[in-house]
XYZ file of C-alpha atoms in Angstrom:
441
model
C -70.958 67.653 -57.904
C -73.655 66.863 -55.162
C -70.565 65.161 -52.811
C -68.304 68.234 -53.833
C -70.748 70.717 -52.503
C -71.508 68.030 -48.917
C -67.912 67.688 -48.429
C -67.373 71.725 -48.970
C -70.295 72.061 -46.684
C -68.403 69.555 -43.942
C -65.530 71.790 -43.718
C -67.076 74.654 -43.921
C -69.087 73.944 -40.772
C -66.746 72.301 -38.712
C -64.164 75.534 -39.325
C -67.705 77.564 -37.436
C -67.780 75.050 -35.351
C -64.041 75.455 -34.298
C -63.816 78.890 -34.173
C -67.716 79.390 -32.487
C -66.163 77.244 -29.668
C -63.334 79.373 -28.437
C -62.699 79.617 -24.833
C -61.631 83.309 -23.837
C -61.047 83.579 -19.907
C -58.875 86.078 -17.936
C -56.191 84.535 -15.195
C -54.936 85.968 -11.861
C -53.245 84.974 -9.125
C -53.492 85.770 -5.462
C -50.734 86.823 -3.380
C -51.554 83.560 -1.415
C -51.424 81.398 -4.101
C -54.269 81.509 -5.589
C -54.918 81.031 -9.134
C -58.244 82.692 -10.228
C -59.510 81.889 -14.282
C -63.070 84.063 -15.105
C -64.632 82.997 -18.317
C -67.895 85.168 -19.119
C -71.086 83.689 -20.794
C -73.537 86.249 -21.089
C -75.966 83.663 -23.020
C -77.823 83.032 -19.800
C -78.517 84.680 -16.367
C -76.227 81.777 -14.543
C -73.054 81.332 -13.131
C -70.935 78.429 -11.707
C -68.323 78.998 -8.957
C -65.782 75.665 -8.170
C -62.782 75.059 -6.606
C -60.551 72.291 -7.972
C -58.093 71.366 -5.133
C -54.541 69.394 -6.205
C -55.501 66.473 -3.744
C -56.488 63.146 -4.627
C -56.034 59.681 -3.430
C -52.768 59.263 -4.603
C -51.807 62.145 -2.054
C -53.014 59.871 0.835
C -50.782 57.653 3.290
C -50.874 54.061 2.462
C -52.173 53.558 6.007
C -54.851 56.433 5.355
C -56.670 55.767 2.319
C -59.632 57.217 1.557
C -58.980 60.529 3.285
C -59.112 62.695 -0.236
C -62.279 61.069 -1.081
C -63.999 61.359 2.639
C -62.974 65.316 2.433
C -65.074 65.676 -0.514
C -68.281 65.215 2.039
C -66.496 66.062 5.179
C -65.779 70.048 4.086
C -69.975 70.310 3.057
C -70.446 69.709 6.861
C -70.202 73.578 7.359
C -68.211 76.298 8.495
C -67.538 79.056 11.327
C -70.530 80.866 9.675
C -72.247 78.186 7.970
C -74.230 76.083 10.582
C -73.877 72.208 10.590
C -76.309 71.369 8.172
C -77.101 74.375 6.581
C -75.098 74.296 3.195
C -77.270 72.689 0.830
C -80.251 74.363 2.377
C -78.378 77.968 1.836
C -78.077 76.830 -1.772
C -81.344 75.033 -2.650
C -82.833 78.663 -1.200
C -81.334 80.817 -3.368
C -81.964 78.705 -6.479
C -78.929 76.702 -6.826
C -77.630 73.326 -6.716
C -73.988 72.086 -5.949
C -71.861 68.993 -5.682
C -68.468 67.498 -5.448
C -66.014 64.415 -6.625
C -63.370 62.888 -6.234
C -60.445 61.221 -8.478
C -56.935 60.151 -7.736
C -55.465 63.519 -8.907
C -58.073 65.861 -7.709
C -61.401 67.077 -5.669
C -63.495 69.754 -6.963
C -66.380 71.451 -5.970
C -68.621 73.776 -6.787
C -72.072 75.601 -7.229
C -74.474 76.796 -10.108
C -76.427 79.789 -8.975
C -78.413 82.351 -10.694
C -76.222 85.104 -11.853
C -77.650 87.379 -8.796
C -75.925 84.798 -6.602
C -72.529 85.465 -7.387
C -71.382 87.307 -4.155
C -73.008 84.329 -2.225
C -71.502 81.703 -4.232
C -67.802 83.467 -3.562
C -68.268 83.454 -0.494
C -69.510 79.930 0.533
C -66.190 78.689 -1.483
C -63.951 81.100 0.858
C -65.605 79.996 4.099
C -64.746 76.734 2.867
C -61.384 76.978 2.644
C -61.043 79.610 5.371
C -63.330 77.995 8.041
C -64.142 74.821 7.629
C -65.421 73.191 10.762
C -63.836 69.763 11.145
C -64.954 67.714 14.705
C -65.762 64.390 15.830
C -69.928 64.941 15.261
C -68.729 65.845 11.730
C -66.044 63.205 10.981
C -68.191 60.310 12.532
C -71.579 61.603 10.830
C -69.479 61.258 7.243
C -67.779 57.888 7.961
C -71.098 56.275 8.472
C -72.445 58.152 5.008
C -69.457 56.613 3.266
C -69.507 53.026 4.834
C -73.080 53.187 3.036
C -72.051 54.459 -0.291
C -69.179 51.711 -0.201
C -71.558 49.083 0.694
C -74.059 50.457 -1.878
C -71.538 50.924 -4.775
C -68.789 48.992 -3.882
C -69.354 45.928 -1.791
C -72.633 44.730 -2.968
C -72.964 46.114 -6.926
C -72.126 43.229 -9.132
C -68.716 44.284 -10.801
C -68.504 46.611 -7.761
C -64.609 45.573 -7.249
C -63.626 45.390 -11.339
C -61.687 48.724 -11.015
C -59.997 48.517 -7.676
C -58.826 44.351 -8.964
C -56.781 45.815 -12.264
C -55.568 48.868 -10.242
C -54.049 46.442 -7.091
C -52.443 44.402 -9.667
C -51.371 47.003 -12.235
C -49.615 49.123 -10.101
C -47.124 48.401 -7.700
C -45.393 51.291 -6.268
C -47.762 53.849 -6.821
C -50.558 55.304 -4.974
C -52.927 54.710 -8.342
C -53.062 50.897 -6.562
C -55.767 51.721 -3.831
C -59.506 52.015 -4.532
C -60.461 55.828 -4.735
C -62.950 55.363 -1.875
C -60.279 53.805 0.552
C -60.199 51.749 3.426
C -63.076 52.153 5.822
C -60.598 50.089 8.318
C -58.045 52.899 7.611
C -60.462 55.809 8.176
C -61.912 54.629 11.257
C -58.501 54.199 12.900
C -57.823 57.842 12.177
C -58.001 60.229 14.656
C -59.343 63.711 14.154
C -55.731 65.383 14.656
C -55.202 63.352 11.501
C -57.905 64.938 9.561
C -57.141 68.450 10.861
C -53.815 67.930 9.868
C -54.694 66.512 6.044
C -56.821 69.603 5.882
C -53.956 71.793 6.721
C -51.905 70.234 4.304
C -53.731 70.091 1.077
C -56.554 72.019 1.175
C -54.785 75.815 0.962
C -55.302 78.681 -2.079
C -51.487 78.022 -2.920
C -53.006 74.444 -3.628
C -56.400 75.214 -5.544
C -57.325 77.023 -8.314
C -60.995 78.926 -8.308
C -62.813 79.022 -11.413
C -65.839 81.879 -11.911
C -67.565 81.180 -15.644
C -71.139 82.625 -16.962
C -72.967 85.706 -16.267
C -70.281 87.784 -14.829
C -68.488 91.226 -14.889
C -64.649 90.532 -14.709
C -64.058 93.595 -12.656
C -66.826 92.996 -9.831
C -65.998 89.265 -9.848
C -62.474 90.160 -9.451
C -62.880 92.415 -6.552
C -65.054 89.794 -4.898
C -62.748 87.182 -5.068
C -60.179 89.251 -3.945
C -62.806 90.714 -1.007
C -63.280 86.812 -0.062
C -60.079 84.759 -0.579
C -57.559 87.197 -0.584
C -57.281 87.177 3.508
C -56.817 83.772 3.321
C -53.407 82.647 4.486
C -50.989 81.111 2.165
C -50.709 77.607 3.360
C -47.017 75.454 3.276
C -45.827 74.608 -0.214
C -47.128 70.906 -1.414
C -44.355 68.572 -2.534
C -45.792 65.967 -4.735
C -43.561 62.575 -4.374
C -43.231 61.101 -8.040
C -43.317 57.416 -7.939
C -42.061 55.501 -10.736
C -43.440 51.726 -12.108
C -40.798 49.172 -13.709
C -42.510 48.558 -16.974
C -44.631 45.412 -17.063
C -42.746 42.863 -19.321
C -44.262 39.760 -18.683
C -48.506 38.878 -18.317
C -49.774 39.305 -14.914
C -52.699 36.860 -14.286
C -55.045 37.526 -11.635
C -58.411 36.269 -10.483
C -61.042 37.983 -7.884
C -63.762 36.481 -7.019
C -67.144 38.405 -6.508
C -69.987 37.166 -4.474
C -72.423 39.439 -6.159
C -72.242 38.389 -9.707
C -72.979 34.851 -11.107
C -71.692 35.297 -15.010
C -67.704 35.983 -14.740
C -66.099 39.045 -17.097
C -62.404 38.460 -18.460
C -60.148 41.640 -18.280
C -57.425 42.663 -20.111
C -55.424 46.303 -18.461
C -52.521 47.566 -19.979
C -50.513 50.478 -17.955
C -50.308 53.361 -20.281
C -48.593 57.043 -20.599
C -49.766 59.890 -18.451
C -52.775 62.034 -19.793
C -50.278 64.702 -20.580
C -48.800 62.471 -23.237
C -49.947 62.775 -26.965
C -49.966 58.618 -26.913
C -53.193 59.002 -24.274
C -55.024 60.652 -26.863
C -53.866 58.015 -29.678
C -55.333 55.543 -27.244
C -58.436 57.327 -26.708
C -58.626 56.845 -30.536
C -57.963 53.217 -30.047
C -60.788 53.009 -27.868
C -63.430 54.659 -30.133
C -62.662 52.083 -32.705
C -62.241 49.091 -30.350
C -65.352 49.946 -28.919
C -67.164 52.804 -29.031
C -71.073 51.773 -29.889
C -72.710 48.950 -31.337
C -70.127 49.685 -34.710
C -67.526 49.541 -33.201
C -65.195 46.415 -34.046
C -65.127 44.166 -30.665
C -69.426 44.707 -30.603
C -69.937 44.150 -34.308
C -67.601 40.744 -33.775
C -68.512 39.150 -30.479
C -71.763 40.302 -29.773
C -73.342 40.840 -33.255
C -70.919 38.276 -35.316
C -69.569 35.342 -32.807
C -72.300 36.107 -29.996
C -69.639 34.695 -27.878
C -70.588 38.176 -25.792
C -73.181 39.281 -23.641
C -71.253 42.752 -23.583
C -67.607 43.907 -24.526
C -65.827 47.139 -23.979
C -62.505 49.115 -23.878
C -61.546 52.600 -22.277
C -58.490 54.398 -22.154
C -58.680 55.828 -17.795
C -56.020 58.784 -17.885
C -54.889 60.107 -15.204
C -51.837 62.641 -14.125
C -49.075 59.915 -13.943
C -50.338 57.040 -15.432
C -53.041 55.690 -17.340
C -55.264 52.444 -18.268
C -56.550 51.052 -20.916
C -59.157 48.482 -20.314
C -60.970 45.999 -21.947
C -63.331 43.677 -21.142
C -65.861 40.720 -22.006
C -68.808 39.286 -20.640
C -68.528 35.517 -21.756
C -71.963 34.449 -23.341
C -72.887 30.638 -22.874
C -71.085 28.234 -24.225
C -68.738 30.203 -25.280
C -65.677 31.144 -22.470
C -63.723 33.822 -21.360
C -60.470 32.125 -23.183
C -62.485 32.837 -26.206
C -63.255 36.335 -25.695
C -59.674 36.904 -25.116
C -58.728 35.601 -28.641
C -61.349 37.656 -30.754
C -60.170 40.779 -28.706
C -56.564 39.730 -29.307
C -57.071 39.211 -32.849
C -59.024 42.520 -33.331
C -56.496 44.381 -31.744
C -53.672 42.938 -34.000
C -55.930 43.996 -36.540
C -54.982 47.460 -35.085
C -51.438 46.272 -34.898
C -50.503 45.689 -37.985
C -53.554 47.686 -40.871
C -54.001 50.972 -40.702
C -57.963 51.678 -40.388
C -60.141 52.833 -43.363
C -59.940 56.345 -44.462
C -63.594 56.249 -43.739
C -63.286 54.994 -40.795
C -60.579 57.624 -39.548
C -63.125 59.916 -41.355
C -66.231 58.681 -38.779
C -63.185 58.908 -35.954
C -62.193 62.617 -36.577
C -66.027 63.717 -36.341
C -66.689 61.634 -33.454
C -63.858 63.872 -31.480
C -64.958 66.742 -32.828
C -68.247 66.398 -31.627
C -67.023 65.385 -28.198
C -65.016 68.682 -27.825
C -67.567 70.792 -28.952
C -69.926 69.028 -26.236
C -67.361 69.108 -23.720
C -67.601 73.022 -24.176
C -71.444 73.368 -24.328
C -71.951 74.364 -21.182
C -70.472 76.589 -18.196
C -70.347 73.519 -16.114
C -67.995 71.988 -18.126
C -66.072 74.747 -19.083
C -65.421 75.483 -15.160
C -64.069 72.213 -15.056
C -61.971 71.599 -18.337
C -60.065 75.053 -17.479
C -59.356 74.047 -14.053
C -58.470 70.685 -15.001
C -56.279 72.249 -18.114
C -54.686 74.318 -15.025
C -54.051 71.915 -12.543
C -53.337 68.688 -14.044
C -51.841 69.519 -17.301
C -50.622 72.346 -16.944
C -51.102 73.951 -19.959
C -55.008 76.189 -19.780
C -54.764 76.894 -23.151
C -55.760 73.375 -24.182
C -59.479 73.893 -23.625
C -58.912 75.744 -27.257
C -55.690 73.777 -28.748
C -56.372 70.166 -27.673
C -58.800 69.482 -30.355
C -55.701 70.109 -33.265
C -53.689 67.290 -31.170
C -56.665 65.171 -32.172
C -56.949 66.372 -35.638
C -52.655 65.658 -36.084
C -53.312 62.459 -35.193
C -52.502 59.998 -37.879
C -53.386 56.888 -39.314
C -49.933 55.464 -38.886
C -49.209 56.401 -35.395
C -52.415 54.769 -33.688
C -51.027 51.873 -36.042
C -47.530 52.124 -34.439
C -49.143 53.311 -30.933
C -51.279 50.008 -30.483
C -48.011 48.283 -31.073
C -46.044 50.397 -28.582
C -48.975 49.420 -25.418
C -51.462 46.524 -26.233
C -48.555 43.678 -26.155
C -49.446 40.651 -24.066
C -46.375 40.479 -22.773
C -47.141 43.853 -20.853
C -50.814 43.386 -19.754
C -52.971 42.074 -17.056
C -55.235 39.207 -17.690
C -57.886 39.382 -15.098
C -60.350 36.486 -14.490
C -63.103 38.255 -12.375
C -65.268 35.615 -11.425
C -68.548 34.583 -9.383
C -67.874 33.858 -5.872
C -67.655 29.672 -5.573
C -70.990 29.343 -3.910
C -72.496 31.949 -6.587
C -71.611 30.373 -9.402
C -73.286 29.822 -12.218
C -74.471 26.021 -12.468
């Protein structure tokens, strides 16, 4: 009777959960283009105003890499009205704070402010788009901030080059196979026409959608926004180019070698289904169970178990096109990176061929219930899920209906889905190793 009334009590909270969650927002669009989504949150005296722009670094020339990702600090430079300088100062005095990224698919940025700040935060975010100031002082004052985060994160971090080695050897034809932070060769052989022009291009209302969430009134925001970014000329339509990979049928080995590091990781990447797909969330499930937390199956068996492991992991990176799922294994001494690759081999045709527990598609289902209900705790990340719902999928109403493709999912199909990706015949086996002269001895 006792587990009756705890299971009863389960389902009766995750239902509240479910339904305390919901996601109502209002959508216009521009005559320019613009798509405008206001979600109001009267819980607290805040509000968030971003800009998610449909440029990323696979929207870059081969020759000109890094340009999406150099854009993210070049357009905080300032404006017509805002002086060189002066943008995170104008924020930081009116109680707010702000910031950008970068992915492959998109750059969005955006500001929290107190809910007084509204006008001001509309209005930075047009005179961004409207009048951005883009000159040599500006261009070479960012190249020499990135050539220091590269160095810093990139170039000198131990495992700094792990992501950029499986994407240059998963990916042939498309622009997924450059690093995210480019070339610094390739940006200081640009020219500033070439910036102007990449600005021109891709960074247009027709091109962006604005999300206003938190303390607002729909009809003043609305006439804001229109007051701000409706004299904004429509820019060219973007053509995306669709590039298409020949499946991978037979294992690609690889080996980089990285002068910061002195214990080597082995890497196995599989190419999987765009994020759009309902197989990129049966991966995502893979994942969790592969190795989500010290229960998770590869931790419990080569670290806890074997100790053949200093550290093991998997992750399913989804992205517009294409996806990756990665996994990967710190060797611990004696044991070698050929063994790490058979535990996680057997483990996933564990996956392969029995369908998990009931209790352990029981622990699953909570675990992405919880992360949706996080994902939605705050106006930060609502701002972003509905623009990214917008944008990249296509389809806003997910922020509410995503978490019942999760729920569908069954124990069967992340059986037949593990099948269907995590062959060896259609993976990369990545030895990333110390540098000669820093290995261990």
């Amino acid at each position: 009777m006792k587990k009756s009334l705890m299971a009863l009590s389960s389902v009766l909270m995750l239902g509240s959960v479910a339904s305390a969650q919901k996601v109502n927002f209002e959508e216009h669009t521009l005559d320019n283009g613009l798509h405008v989504i206001l979600h109001q949150d009267k819980s607290a005296p805040v509000v968030i105003t971003s800009v998610m722009y449909h440029v990323g670094a696979k929207d870059e020339n081969p020759e000109r890499t890094g340009f999406a990702h150099f854009f993210e600090h070049l357009l905080f430079e300032g404006t017509a009205n805002i002086k060189r300088g002066e943008w995170f100062k104008i924020v930081s005095g009116n109680g707010g704070t702000n910031n950008a990224n970068t992915s492959d698919d998109r750059t969005y940025y955006y500001e929290v402010f107190p809910s007084n700040n509204l006008e001001l935060g509309l209005w930075m975010e047009s005179e961004r788009l409207l009048h951005p100031v883009i000159n040599k002082i500006g261009v070479d004052t960012q190249n020499e901030v990135i050539k220091e985060e590269k160095r810093f994160r990139v170039d000198n971090a131990p495992y700094g080059n792990l992501f950029a080695s499986v994407k240059e050897n998963i990916f042939k034809k498309h622009p997924y196979r450059w690093a995210t932070i480019g070339s610094m060769e390739h940006l200081d052989a640009a020219t500033l026409e070439e910036f102007q022009a990449f600005n021109s291009k891709f960074y247009v209302p027709n091109n962006a959608v604005l999300v206003v969430a938190g303390d607002i009134d729909f009809a003043q925001t609305l006439k804001w926004v229109k007051q701000y970014f409706g004299p904004i000329p429509k820019g060219a339509e973007v053509k995306k180019e669709t590039f298409v990979e020949e499946p991978i049928t037979k294992q690609i080995n690889a080996t980089y070698e990285d002068p910061n590091i002195q214990l080597p990781m082995v890497i196995q990447a599989f190419r999987t289904p765009s994020m759009k797909t309902r197989d990129a969330k049966v991966l995502e499930m893979i994942s969790s169970v592969l190795s989500d937390g010290k229960s998770s199956r590869l931790y419990k068996k080569l670290v806890d178990e074997q100790k053949t492991a200093l550290q093991v992991g998997a992750f399913n990176n989804s992205q517009e096109d294409y996806g990756m799922y990665v996994i990967y294994g710190l060797p611990l001494s004696p044991a070698t990176s050929e063994m790490i690759t058979t535990s996680v081999d057997e483990e996933i045709k564990k996956m392969q061929t029995e369908l998990i527990s009931e209790r352990d598609f029981q622990k699953l289902q909570n675990k992405f219930e919880n992360q949706y209900v996080n994902s939605n705790s705050s106006i930060e990340g609502i701002a972003e899920n509905l623009a990214t719902y917008h944008l990249l999928y296509g389809d806003i109403n997910l922020i509410n209906t995503e978490i019942e493709i999760y729920r569908s999912i069954t124990r069967e199909e992340i059986k037949e889905v593990a099948n269907k990706y995590l062959k060896p015949n259609q993976r990369l086996l990545l030895d990333y190793v110390p540098a000669k002269d820093k290995a261990q001895n």
